[in-house]
XYZ file of C-alpha atoms in Angstrom:
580
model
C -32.899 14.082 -32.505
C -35.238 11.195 -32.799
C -35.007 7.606 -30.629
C -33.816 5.986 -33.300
C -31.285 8.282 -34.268
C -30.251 8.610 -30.499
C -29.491 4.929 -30.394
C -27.927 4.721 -33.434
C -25.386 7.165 -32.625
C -24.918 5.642 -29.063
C -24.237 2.116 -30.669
C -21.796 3.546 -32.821
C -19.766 5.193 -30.757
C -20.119 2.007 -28.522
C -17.819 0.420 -31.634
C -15.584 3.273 -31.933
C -14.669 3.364 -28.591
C -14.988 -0.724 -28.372
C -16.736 0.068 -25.133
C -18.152 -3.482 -24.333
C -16.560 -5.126 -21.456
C -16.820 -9.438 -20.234
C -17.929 -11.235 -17.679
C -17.883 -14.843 -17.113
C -20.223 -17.328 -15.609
C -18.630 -20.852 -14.513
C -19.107 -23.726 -16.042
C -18.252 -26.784 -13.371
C -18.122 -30.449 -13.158
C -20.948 -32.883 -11.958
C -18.650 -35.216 -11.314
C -15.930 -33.425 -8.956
C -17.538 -30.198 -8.642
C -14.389 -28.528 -10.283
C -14.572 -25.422 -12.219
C -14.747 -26.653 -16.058
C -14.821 -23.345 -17.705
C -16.007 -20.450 -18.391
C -18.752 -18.703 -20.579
C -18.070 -15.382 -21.659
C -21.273 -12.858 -21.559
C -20.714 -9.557 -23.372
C -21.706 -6.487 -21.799
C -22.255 -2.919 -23.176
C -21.297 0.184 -20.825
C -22.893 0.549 -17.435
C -25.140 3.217 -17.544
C -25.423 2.796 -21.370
C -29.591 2.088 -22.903
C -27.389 -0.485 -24.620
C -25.690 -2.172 -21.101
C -27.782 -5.168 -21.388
C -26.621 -7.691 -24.241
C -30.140 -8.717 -25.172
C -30.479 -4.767 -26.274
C -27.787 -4.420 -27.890
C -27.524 -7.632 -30.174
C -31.548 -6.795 -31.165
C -30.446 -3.456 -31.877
C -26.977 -4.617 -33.787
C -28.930 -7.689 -36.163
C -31.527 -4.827 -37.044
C -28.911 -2.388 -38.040
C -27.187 -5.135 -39.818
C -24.011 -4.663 -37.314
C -24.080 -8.325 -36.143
C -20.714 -9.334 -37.596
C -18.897 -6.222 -36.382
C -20.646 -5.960 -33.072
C -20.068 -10.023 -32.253
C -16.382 -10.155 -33.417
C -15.970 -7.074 -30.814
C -17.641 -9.316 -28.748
C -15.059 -12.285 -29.280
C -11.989 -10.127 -29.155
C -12.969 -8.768 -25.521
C -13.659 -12.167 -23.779
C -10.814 -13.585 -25.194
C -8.788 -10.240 -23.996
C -10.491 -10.249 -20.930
C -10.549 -13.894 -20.204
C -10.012 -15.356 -16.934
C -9.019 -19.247 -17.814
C -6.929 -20.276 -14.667
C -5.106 -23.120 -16.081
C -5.241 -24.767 -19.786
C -7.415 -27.419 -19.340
C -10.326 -25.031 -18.566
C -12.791 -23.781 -21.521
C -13.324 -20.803 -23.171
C -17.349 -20.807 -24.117
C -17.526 -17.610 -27.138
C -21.387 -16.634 -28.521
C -21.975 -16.798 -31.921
C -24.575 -16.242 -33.194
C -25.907 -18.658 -36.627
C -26.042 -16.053 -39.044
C -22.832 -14.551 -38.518
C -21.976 -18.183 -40.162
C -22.555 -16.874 -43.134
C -21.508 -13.252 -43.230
C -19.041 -12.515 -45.838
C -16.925 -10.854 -42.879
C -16.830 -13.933 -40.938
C -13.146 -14.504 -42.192
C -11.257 -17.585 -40.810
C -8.004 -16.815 -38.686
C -8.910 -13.531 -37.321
C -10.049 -15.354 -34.064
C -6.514 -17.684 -33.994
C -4.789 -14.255 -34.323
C -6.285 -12.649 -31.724
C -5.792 -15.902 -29.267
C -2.133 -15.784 -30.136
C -2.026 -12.900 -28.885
C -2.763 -13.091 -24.996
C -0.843 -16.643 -24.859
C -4.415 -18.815 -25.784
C -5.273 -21.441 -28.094
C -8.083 -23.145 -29.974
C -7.872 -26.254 -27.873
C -8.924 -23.650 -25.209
C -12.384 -22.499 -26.663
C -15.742 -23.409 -27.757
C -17.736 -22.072 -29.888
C -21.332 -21.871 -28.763
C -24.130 -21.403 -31.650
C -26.752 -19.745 -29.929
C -30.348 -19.134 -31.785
C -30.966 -15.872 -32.643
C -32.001 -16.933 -36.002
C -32.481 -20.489 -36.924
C -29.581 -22.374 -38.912
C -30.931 -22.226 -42.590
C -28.013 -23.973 -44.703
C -26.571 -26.977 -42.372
C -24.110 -28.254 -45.381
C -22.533 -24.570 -45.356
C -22.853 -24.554 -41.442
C -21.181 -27.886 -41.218
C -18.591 -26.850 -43.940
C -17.624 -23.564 -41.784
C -17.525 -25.250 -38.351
C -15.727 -28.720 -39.581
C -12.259 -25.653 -40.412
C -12.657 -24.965 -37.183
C -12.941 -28.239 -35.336
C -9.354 -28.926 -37.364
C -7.613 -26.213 -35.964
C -8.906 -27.244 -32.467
C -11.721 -25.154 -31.394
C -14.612 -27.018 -30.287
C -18.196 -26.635 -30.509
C -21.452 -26.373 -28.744
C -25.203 -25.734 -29.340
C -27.429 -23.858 -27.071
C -30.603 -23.709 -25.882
C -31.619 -27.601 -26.902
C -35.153 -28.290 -25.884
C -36.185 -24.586 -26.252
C -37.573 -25.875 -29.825
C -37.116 -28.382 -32.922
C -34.507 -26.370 -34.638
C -31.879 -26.740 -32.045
C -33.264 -30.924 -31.655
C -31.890 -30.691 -35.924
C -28.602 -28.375 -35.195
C -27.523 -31.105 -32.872
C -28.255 -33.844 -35.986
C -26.680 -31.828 -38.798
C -23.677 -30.612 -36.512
C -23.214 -32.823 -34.268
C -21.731 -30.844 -31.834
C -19.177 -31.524 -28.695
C -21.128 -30.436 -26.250
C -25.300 -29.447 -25.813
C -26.206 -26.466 -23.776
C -29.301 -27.658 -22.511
C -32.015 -24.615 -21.854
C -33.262 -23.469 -18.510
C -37.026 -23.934 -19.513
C -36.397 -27.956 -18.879
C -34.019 -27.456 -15.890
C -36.182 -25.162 -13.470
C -38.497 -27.049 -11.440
C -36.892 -30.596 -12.680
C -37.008 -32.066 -9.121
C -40.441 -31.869 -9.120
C -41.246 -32.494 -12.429
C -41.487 -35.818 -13.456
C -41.918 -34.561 -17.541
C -38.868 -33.183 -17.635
C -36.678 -35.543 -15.654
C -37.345 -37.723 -18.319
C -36.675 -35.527 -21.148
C -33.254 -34.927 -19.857
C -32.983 -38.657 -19.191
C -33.523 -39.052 -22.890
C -30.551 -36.474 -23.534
C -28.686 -38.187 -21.655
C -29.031 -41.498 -22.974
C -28.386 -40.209 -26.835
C -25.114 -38.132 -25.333
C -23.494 -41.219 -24.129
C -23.964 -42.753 -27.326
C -22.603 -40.038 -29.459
C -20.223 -38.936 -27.223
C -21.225 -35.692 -26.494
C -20.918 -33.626 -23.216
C -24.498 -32.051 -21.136
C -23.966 -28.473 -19.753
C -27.780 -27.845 -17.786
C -28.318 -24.210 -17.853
C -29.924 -21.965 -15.235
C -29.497 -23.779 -12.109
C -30.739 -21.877 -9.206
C -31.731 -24.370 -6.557
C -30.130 -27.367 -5.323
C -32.439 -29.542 -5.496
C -31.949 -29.146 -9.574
C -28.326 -29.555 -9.072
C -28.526 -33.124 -6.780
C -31.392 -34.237 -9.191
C -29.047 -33.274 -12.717
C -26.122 -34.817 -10.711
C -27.920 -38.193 -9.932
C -28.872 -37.947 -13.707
C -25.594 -38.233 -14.867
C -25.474 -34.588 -16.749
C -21.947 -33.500 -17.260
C -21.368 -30.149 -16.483
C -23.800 -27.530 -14.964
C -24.203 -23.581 -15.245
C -26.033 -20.925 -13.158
C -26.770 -18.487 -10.575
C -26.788 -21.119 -7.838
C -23.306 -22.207 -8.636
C -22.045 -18.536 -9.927
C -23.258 -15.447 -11.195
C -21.281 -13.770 -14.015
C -18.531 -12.033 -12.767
C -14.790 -10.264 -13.547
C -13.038 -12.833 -11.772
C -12.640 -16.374 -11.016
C -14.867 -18.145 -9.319
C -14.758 -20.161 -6.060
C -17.273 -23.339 -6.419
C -19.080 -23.131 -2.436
C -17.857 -26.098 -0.142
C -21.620 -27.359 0.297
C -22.393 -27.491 -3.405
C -19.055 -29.536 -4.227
C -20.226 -31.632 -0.855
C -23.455 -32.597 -2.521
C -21.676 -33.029 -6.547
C -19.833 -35.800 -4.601
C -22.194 -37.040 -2.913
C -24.933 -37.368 -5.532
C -22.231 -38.063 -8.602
C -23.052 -40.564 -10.890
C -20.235 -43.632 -11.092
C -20.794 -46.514 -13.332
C -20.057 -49.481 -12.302
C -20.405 -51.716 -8.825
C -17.107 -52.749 -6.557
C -15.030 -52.495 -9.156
C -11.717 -49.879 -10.654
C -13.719 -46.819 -12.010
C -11.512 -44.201 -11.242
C -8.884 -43.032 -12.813
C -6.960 -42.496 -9.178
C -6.371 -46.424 -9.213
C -4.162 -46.428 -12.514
C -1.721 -44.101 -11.278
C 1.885 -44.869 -11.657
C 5.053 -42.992 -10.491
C 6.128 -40.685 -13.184
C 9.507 -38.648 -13.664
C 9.114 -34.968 -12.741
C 11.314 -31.702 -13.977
C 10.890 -28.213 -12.531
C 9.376 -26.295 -15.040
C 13.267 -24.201 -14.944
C 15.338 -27.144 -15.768
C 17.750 -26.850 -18.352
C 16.985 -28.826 -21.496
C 20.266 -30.775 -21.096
C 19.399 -32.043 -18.162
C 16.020 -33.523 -19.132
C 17.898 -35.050 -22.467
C 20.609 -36.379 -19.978
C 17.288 -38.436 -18.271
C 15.696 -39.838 -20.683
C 19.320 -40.874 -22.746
C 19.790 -42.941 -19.323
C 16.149 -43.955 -19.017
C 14.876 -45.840 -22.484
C 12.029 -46.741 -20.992
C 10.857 -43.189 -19.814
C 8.240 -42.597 -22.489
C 8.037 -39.129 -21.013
C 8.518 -36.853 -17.723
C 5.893 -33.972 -16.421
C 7.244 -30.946 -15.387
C 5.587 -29.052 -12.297
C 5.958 -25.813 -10.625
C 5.441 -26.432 -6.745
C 3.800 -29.647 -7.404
C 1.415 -28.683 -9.643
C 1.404 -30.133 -13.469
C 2.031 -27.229 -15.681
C 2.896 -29.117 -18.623
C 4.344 -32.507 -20.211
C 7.514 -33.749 -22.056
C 7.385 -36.981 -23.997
C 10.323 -38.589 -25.463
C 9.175 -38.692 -28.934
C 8.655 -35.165 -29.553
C 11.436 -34.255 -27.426
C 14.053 -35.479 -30.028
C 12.487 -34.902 -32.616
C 12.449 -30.939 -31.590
C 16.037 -31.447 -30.409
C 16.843 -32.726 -34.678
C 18.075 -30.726 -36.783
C 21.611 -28.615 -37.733
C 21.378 -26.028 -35.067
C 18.551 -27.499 -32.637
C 21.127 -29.058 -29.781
C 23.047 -25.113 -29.349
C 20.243 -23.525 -29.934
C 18.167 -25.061 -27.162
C 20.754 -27.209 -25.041
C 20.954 -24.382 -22.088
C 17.452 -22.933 -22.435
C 14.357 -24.188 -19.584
C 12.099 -27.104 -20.502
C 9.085 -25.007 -19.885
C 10.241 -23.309 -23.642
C 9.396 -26.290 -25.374
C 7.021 -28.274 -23.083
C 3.223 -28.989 -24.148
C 1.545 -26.566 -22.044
C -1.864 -28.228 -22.531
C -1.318 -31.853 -21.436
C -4.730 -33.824 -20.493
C -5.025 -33.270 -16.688
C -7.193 -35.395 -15.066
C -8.663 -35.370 -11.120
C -7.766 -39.048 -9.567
C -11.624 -39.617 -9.017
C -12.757 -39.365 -12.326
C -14.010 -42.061 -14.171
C -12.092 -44.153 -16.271
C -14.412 -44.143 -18.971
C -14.783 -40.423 -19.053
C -10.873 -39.794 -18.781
C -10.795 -42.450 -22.000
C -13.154 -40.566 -24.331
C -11.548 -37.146 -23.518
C -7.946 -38.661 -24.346
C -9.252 -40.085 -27.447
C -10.890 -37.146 -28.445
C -7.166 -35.059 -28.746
C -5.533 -34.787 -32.077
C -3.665 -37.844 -33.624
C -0.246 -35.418 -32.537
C -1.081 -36.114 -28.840
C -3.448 -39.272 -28.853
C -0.909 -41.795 -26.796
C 0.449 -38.595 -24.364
C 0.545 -39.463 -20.580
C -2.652 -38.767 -18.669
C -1.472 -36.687 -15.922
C -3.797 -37.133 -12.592
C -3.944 -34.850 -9.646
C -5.091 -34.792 -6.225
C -6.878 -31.074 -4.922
C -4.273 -29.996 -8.085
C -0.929 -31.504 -6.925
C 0.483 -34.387 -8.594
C -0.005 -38.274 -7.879
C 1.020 -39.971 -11.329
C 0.183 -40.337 -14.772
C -2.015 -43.415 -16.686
C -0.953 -44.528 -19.960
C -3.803 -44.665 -22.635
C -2.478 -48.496 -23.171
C -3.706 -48.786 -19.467
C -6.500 -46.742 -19.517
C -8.001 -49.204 -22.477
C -6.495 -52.271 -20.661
C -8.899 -51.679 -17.369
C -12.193 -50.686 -19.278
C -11.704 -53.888 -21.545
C -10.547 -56.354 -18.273
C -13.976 -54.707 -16.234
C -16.181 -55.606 -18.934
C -15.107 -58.906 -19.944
C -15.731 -59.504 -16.050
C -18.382 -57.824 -15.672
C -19.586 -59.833 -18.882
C -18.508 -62.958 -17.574
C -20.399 -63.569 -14.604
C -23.564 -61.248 -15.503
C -26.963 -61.947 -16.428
C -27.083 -62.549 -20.041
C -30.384 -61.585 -20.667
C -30.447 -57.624 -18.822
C -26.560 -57.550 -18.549
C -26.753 -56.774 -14.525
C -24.155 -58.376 -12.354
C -24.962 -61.983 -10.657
C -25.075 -63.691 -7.413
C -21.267 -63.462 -7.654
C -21.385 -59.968 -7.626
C -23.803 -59.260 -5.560
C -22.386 -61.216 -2.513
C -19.472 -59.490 -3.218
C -21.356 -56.392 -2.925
C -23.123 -57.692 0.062
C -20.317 -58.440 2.371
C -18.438 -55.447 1.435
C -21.322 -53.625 2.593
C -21.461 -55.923 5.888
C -17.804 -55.077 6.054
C -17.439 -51.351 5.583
C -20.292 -51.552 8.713
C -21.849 -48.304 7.356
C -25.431 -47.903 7.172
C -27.247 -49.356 3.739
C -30.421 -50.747 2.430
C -31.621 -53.822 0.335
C -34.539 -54.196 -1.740
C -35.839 -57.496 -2.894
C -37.754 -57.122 -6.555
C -40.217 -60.068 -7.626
C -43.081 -60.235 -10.256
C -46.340 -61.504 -9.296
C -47.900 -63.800 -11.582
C -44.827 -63.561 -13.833
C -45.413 -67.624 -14.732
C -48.898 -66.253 -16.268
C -47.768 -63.641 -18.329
C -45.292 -65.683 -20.166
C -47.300 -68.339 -20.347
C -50.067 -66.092 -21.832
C -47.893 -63.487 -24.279
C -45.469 -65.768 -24.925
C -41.495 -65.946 -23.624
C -39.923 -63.358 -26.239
C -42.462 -60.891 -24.629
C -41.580 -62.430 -21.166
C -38.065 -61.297 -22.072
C -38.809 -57.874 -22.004
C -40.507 -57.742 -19.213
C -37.790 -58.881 -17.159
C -35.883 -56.239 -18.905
C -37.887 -53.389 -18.640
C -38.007 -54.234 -15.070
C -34.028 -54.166 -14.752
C -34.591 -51.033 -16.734
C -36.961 -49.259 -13.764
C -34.704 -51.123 -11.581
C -31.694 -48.657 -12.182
C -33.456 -45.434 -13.355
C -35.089 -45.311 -9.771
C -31.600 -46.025 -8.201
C -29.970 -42.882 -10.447
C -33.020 -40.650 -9.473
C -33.307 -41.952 -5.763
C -29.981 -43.778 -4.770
C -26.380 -42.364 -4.407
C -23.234 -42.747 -6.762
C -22.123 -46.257 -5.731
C -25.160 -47.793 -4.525
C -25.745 -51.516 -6.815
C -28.302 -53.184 -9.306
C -28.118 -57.084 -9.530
C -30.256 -59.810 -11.111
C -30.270 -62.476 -8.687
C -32.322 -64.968 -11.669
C -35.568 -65.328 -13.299
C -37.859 -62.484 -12.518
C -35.983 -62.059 -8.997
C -33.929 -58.649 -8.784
C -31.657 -56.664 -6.002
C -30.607 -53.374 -5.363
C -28.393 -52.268 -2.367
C -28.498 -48.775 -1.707
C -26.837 -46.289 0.936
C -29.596 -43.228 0.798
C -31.177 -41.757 3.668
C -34.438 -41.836 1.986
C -35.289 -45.822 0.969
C -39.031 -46.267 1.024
C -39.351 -42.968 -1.498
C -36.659 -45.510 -3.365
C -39.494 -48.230 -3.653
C -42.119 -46.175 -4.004
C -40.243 -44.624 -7.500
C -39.591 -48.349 -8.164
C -43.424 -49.180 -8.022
C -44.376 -46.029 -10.135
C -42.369 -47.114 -12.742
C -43.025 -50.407 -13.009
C -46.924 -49.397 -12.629
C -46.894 -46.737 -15.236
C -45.696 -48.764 -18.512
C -46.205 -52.280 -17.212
C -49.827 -51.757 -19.436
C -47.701 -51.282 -22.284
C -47.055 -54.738 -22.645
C -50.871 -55.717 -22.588
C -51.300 -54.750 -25.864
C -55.087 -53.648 -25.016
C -55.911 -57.246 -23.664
C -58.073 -57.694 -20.895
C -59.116 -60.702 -18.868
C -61.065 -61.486 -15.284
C -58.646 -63.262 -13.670
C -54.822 -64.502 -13.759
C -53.574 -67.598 -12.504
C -50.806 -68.000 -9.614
C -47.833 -70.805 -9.410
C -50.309 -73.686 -8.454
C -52.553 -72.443 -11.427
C -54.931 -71.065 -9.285
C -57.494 -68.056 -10.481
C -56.691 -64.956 -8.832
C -58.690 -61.553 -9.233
C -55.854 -59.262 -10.786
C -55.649 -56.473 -13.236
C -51.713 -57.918 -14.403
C -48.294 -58.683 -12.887
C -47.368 -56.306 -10.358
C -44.617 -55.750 -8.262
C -43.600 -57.254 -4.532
C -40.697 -55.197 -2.900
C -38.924 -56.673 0.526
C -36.641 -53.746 2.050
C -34.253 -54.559 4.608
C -33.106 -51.326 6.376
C -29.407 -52.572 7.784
C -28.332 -49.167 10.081
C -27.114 -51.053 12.989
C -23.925 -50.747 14.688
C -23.552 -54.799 15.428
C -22.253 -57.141 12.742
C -24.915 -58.884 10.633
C -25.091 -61.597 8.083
C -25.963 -62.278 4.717
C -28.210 -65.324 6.624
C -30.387 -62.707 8.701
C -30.597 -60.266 5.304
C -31.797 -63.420 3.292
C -34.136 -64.343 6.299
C -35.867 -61.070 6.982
C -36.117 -60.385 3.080
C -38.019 -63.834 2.367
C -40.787 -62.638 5.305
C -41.445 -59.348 4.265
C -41.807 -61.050 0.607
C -44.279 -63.515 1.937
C -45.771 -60.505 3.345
C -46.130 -58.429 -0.039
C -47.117 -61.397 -1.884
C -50.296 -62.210 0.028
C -50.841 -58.175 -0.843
C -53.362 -57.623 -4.103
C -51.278 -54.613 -6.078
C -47.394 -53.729 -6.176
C -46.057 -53.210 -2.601
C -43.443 -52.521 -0.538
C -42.998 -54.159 2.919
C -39.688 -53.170 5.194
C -38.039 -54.160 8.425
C -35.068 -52.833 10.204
C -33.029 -55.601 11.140
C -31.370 -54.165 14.049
């Protein structure tokens, strides 16, 4: 018997005997370092030629067994799936072609689901590039039945090459796997830090959720964390296994400590909108619960627990309007609550951000769009947030924030940042502040014009806050004091390689704004002719890590020497000083 013929035979009785087996690698959070989900990686027997899945999918698309061999696939990690709770995710391979083979018939997957207690809401498909996508409007056609029943859908390997850079266009997908090859090594290189930057930037504005792939090191997990990626996969935070995973204590330790939070001293988190909410064991009779909110009009709804955990949610609404009907009141009335409860309510960790909680509760089906958030501290109950409230705190944060910021770059003013300041002074917890100015700022705009001036000042906001989410920590603060003066107030450990990112920022695409001009000197304040290549950049940095009280007068004091200092300097510079 030939190879061929060998393998063949091997393969198929591989199907026969549905031999393939799951394991699952964990999919957590960047911002609480919770487990998120979990992808589902097929396996072929242990012993088997055919045990690794890169095998056995070659061998299956040459055959022309994809379609059999992948909905095997699908069947077993749904069968086999190890989903601790209904708010995790289900991630399921598919490959693009399958999209289009005849076989690929709708509803075999729901089925299937039904049948060990899941449901679309719980996975995602993941289009992974074994072949490229060759008919999007088909693609788009297939996937868009899909997205109505609930499933979700994701797109792998983006930045491994243009065709996934166009699946993400046509398809616009929920969430972007993005591939190891720009992840390894992304602490030290500067290229692909600001490639992911870039994908992170466009997934904010389309709403779409970053998984980084491959993560081995933690240095790539505190540098995708300070970059504000979503979710992160890999052998650092768990290899593929059987079983649920346990996220390590020190890599949840530096997820919270390197998290990205927007905003500065104000109510981010969705902990802060918490309200007391009626609770139900999950075995209370129905009557009971109809009893409640008969009595209560203004209950909108009640969450029902088991040991003070959230295991699902009532609200009023659709608990009459199950309760309708000729038979409904004897046919339920002495039956638990957990036999008609939503099993999949939105549950929601009291730390995340508002904003984030608000685009995954908008993102549910009309059906459950104005459903109680329920939030949770370490998984027991603490309240629930209306989506009325939810949208009520983003809008009264911006139209502060709005009100008293810098109109031109949008970064809070000097009533923010004294605010800032003296909670900082208060909290007495070590913390830095670094004074931004532009030399020879008055000859630039008075050279290129104010609309150019403009952006200047804004691309140095910009630098401002990119260096803070690569260098700083979660809460540390951006300000724009006026003019071409800027502040940021910072709590890392590390605050001179915080300027010195500052000053290779500003230094690398300052010459962008040249145009190709060139001149032999530039004029200061007092119109003087000074030998300089451009503006550059003067950086006072007040190191505050003393135990006694200080002031904002000694800050202000020390900051306006060392800017003296830097200003009689040729060249961006930083100068510091510790107070203390």
């Amino acid at each position: 018997m030939s190879v061929q013929s060998d393998s063949l035979s091997q393969f198929q009785e591989i199907i026969k005997q549905q031999s393939i087996y799951s394991v699952y690698q964990p999919i957590v959070s960047l911002q609480d370092g919770s487990v998120f989900g979990y992808e589902a990686l097929a396996r072929g027997p242990k012993g088997s030629i055919f045990h690794s899945p890169l095998e056995m999918f070659e061998f299956a698309e040459k055959q022309g067994e994809l379609y059999i061999l992948e909905k095997l696939a699908r069947e077993k990690a749904i069968q086999g799936s190890i989903l601790e709770h209904h708010q995790q995710l289900l991630f399921i391979n598919i490959s693009s072609q399958v999209l289009y083979d005849p076989q690929f018939v709708p509803g075999k997957t729901l089925e299937v689901l039904h049948q060990y207690g899941l449901r679309p809401s719980n996975v995602v498909f993941e289009i992974t590039e074994r072949s490229s996508i060759e008919d999007f409007s088909l693609a788009k056609k297939i996937l868009e039945h899909y997205r109505k029943q609930g499933y979700r859908i994701a797109i792998d390997d983006a930045g491994a090459g243009y065709s996934s850079l166009q699946a993400i266009a046509e398809l616009q997908p929920d969430f972007i796997k993005i591939d190891r090859s720009l992840i390894e090594s992304i602490h030290t290189n500067k290229v692909k830090e600001y490639i992911v930057e870039t994908f992170v930037t466009f997934a904010q504005k389309l709403n779409i959720s970053l998984i980084a792939e491959g993560i081995e090191h933690a240095d790539e997990l505190i540098k995708l964390t300070r970059l504000g990626v979503h979710y992160a996969q890999g052998y650092l935070i768990g290899r593929p296994s059987e079983r649920p995973v346990q996220v390590e204590e020190s890599h949840r330790t530096l997820i919270w400590q390197h998290r990205k939070v927007e905003g500065s001293g104000m109510t981010w988190t969705i902990g802060d909108l918490a309200t007391p909410v009626k609770v139900f064991d999950k075995k209370t009779v129905i009557s009971e619960v109809a009893d409640y909110l008969k009595k209560n009009q203004e209950a909108v709804g009640a969450v029902i627990v088991s040991e003070d955990s959230p295991v699902g949610l009532m609200m009023r609404d659709r608990f009459f309007q199950q309760l309708t009907g000729q038979y409904a009141f004897s046919l339920f009335w002495n039956r638990t609550i957990d036999s008609i409860m939503d099993d999949a309510p939105l549950i929601v960790d009291e730390y995340m951000a508002v904003e984030q909680v608000s685009q995954m509760a908008t993102s549910r089906s009309i059906q459950r769009l104005y459903d109680l958030v329920i939030i949770t501290s370490k998984g027991k109950l603490v309240g629930s947030a209306s989506i009325r409230a939810i949208l009520e705190s983003i809008t009264n944060v911006r139209m502060e924030s709005a009100r008293v910021a810098n109109p031109l770059t949008g970064l809070p003013g000097n009533l923010q940042i004294n605010r800032e300041l003296n909670k900082r002074i208060l909290e007495n917890k070590p913390f830095h502040v670094v004074y931004a100015d532009l030399d020879y700022f008055k000859w630039f705009n008075d050279r290129f014009g104010f609309q150019r001036g403009d952006q200047l000042i804004q691309y140095t906001a910009d630098i401002m806050q990119q260096a803070i989410a690569v260098c700083g920590t979660p809460h540390d603060f951006v300000g724009h004091v006026g003019g071409d003066d800027f502040i940021a107030i910072s709590a890392t450990s590390f605050p001179e390689l915080l300027c010195q990112e500052m000053i290779r920022r500003f230094d690398q695409g300052v010459q962008l704004f040249y145009e190709g001009e060139e001149w032999d000197y530039v004029r200061d304040r007092a119109g003087n002719p000074v030998k300089s290549e451009g503006v550059t950049l003067s950086l006072s940095l007040v190191v505050c890590s003393c135990d006694t009280p200080i002031s904002l007068e000694q800050i202000s004091q020390c900051a306006a020497l060392l800017k003296k200092k830097a200003k009689a300097h040729q060249g961006s510079i930083y100068y510091f000083q510790n107070i203390c």
